[in-house]
Amino acid sequence: MAMLSCPRCQSPMETGFLLGRTHGGVAPAEWAAGEPKRSFWAGLKLAGVRRVPLTVWRCTRCGLLESYAVPPNHVVRSSPDR
């Protein structure tokens, strides 16, 4: 992925991920389309729900986090106005 600059302080940002806790341990967090629907057994109904892994960028200076829900092979580029 391309290097991003922080929109707040223009310092370099590093890529990472948020942890999602599950009954079996931890997994990378995902974005899910639509409104959450409760499930008695699983917590949330996810069958047929479009999900995309989150990529999170953290500013190395001020700690600002930016999350992107992009397909795995998509490249996030810093825009010229940043």
PDB file of C-alpha atoms in Angstrom:
ATOM      1  CA  MET A   1       0.000   0.000   0.000  1.00  0.00           C
ATOM      2  CA  ALA A   2       1.078   3.559  -0.605  1.00  0.00           C
ATOM      3  CA  MET A   3       2.298   5.736   2.246  1.00  0.00           C
ATOM      4  CA  LEU A   4      -0.290   8.181   3.579  1.00  0.00           C
ATOM      5  CA  SER A   5       0.252  11.489   5.326  1.00  0.00           C
ATOM      6  CA  CYS A   6      -1.788  12.432   8.384  1.00  0.00           C
ATOM      7  CA  PRO A   7      -4.577  14.906   7.524  1.00  0.00           C
ATOM      8  CA  ARG A   8      -4.119  16.555  10.947  1.00  0.00           C
ATOM      9  CA  CYS A   9      -0.343  17.011  11.253  1.00  0.00           C
ATOM     10  CA  GLN A  10       1.050  15.783   7.880  1.00  0.00           C
ATOM     11  CA  SER A  11       3.306  13.185   9.545  1.00  0.00           C
ATOM     12  CA  PRO A  12       3.746   9.680   8.099  1.00  0.00           C
ATOM     13  CA  MET A  13       1.057   7.085   8.835  1.00  0.00           C
ATOM     14  CA  GLU A  14       1.662   3.366   9.362  1.00  0.00           C
ATOM     15  CA  THR A  15      -0.718   0.603   8.367  1.00  0.00           C
ATOM     16  CA  GLY A  16      -2.248  -1.881  10.790  1.00  0.00           C
ATOM     17  CA  PHE A  17      -5.543  -3.456  11.769  1.00  0.00           C
ATOM     18  CA  LEU A  18      -8.134  -3.474  14.542  1.00  0.00           C
ATOM     19  CA  LEU A  19      -8.714  -6.669  16.478  1.00  0.00           C
ATOM     20  CA  GLY A  20     -12.187  -8.169  16.577  1.00  0.00           C
ATOM     21  CA  ARG A  21     -12.825 -10.495  19.488  1.00  0.00           C
ATOM     22  CA  THR A  22     -14.619 -13.763  18.785  1.00  0.00           C
ATOM     23  CA  HIS A  23     -15.556 -16.770  20.895  1.00  0.00           C
ATOM     24  CA  GLY A  24     -12.553 -18.594  19.423  1.00  0.00           C
ATOM     25  CA  GLY A  25     -10.005 -15.797  19.866  1.00  0.00           C
ATOM     26  CA  VAL A  26      -9.315 -12.696  17.794  1.00  0.00           C
ATOM     27  CA  ALA A  27      -9.615 -11.805  14.109  1.00  0.00           C
ATOM     28  CA  PRO A  28      -9.108  -8.678  11.996  1.00  0.00           C
ATOM     29  CA  ALA A  29     -12.141  -6.350  12.108  1.00  0.00           C
ATOM     30  CA  GLU A  30     -14.474  -6.075   9.107  1.00  0.00           C
ATOM     31  CA  TRP A  31     -16.996  -3.552   7.779  1.00  0.00           C
ATOM     32  CA  ALA A  32     -20.486  -5.023   7.225  1.00  0.00           C
ATOM     33  CA  ALA A  33     -23.177  -3.552   4.940  1.00  0.00           C
ATOM     34  CA  GLY A  34     -26.582  -2.547   6.335  1.00  0.00           C
ATOM     35  CA  GLU A  35     -28.006  -2.382   9.831  1.00  0.00           C
ATOM     36  CA  PRO A  36     -27.014  -4.948  12.495  1.00  0.00           C
ATOM     37  CA  LYS A  37     -29.602  -7.697  13.075  1.00  0.00           C
ATOM     38  CA  ARG A  38     -29.480  -9.541  16.380  1.00  0.00           C
ATOM     39  CA  SER A  39     -29.133 -13.314  16.534  1.00  0.00           C
ATOM     40  CA  PHE A  40     -29.813 -15.243  19.728  1.00  0.00           C
ATOM     41  CA  TRP A  41     -27.035 -17.786  19.076  1.00  0.00           C
ATOM     42  CA  ALA A  42     -24.393 -15.851  17.153  1.00  0.00           C
ATOM     43  CA  GLY A  43     -24.861 -12.277  18.425  1.00  0.00           C
ATOM     44  CA  LEU A  44     -25.462 -10.893  14.914  1.00  0.00           C
ATOM     45  CA  LYS A  45     -26.969 -12.408  11.766  1.00  0.00           C
ATOM     46  CA  LEU A  46     -24.311 -12.274   9.043  1.00  0.00           C
ATOM     47  CA  ALA A  47     -25.626 -14.697   6.412  1.00  0.00           C
ATOM     48  CA  GLY A  48     -25.699 -12.915   3.056  1.00  0.00           C
ATOM     49  CA  VAL A  49     -24.169  -9.722   4.491  1.00  0.00           C
ATOM     50  CA  ARG A  50     -21.418  -8.138   2.376  1.00  0.00           C
ATOM     51  CA  ARG A  51     -18.263  -7.791   4.479  1.00  0.00           C
ATOM     52  CA  VAL A  52     -14.952  -6.092   3.713  1.00  0.00           C
ATOM     53  CA  PRO A  53     -11.777  -6.278   5.834  1.00  0.00           C
ATOM     54  CA  LEU A  54     -10.661  -3.002   7.447  1.00  0.00           C
ATOM     55  CA  THR A  55      -7.234  -1.520   6.926  1.00  0.00           C
ATOM     56  CA  VAL A  56      -6.355   1.053   9.549  1.00  0.00           C
ATOM     57  CA  TRP A  57      -3.707   3.746   9.272  1.00  0.00           C
ATOM     58  CA  ARG A  58      -2.215   5.324  12.429  1.00  0.00           C
ATOM     59  CA  CYS A  59      -0.309   8.597  12.534  1.00  0.00           C
ATOM     60  CA  THR A  60       3.181   8.065  13.931  1.00  0.00           C
ATOM     61  CA  ARG A  61       3.105  11.516  15.578  1.00  0.00           C
ATOM     62  CA  CYS A  62      -0.411  12.362  16.849  1.00  0.00           C
ATOM     63  CA  GLY A  63      -2.028   8.897  16.863  1.00  0.00           C
ATOM     64  CA  LEU A  64      -4.969   9.747  14.566  1.00  0.00           C
ATOM     65  CA  LEU A  65      -6.604   6.602  13.130  1.00  0.00           C
ATOM     66  CA  GLU A  66      -8.147   6.371   9.644  1.00  0.00           C
ATOM     67  CA  SER A  67     -10.023   3.220   8.663  1.00  0.00           C
ATOM     68  CA  TYR A  68     -10.561   2.035   5.096  1.00  0.00           C
ATOM     69  CA  ALA A  69     -12.875  -0.783   4.030  1.00  0.00           C
ATOM     70  CA  VAL A  70     -11.336  -1.748   0.712  1.00  0.00           C
ATOM     71  CA  PRO A  71     -11.072  -5.063  -1.127  1.00  0.00           C
ATOM     72  CA  PRO A  72      -7.826  -6.942  -0.280  1.00  0.00           C
ATOM     73  CA  ASN A  73      -5.968  -6.052  -3.528  1.00  0.00           C
ATOM     74  CA  HIS A  74      -7.101  -2.406  -3.688  1.00  0.00           C
ATOM     75  CA  VAL A  75      -4.397   0.253  -3.213  1.00  0.00           C
ATOM     76  CA  VAL A  76      -5.128   3.300  -1.016  1.00  0.00           C
ATOM     77  CA  ARG A  77      -3.291   6.345  -2.332  1.00  0.00           C
ATOM     78  CA  SER A  78      -2.675   9.661  -0.650  1.00  0.00           C
ATOM     79  CA  SER A  79      -4.643  12.394  -2.398  1.00  0.00           C
ATOM     80  CA  PRO A  80      -2.821  15.570  -3.519  1.00  0.00           C
ATOM     81  CA  ASP A  81      -4.941  17.799  -1.241  1.00  0.00           C
ATOM     82  CA  ARG A  82      -3.628  16.157   1.926  1.00  0.00           C
TER      83      ARG A  82
END
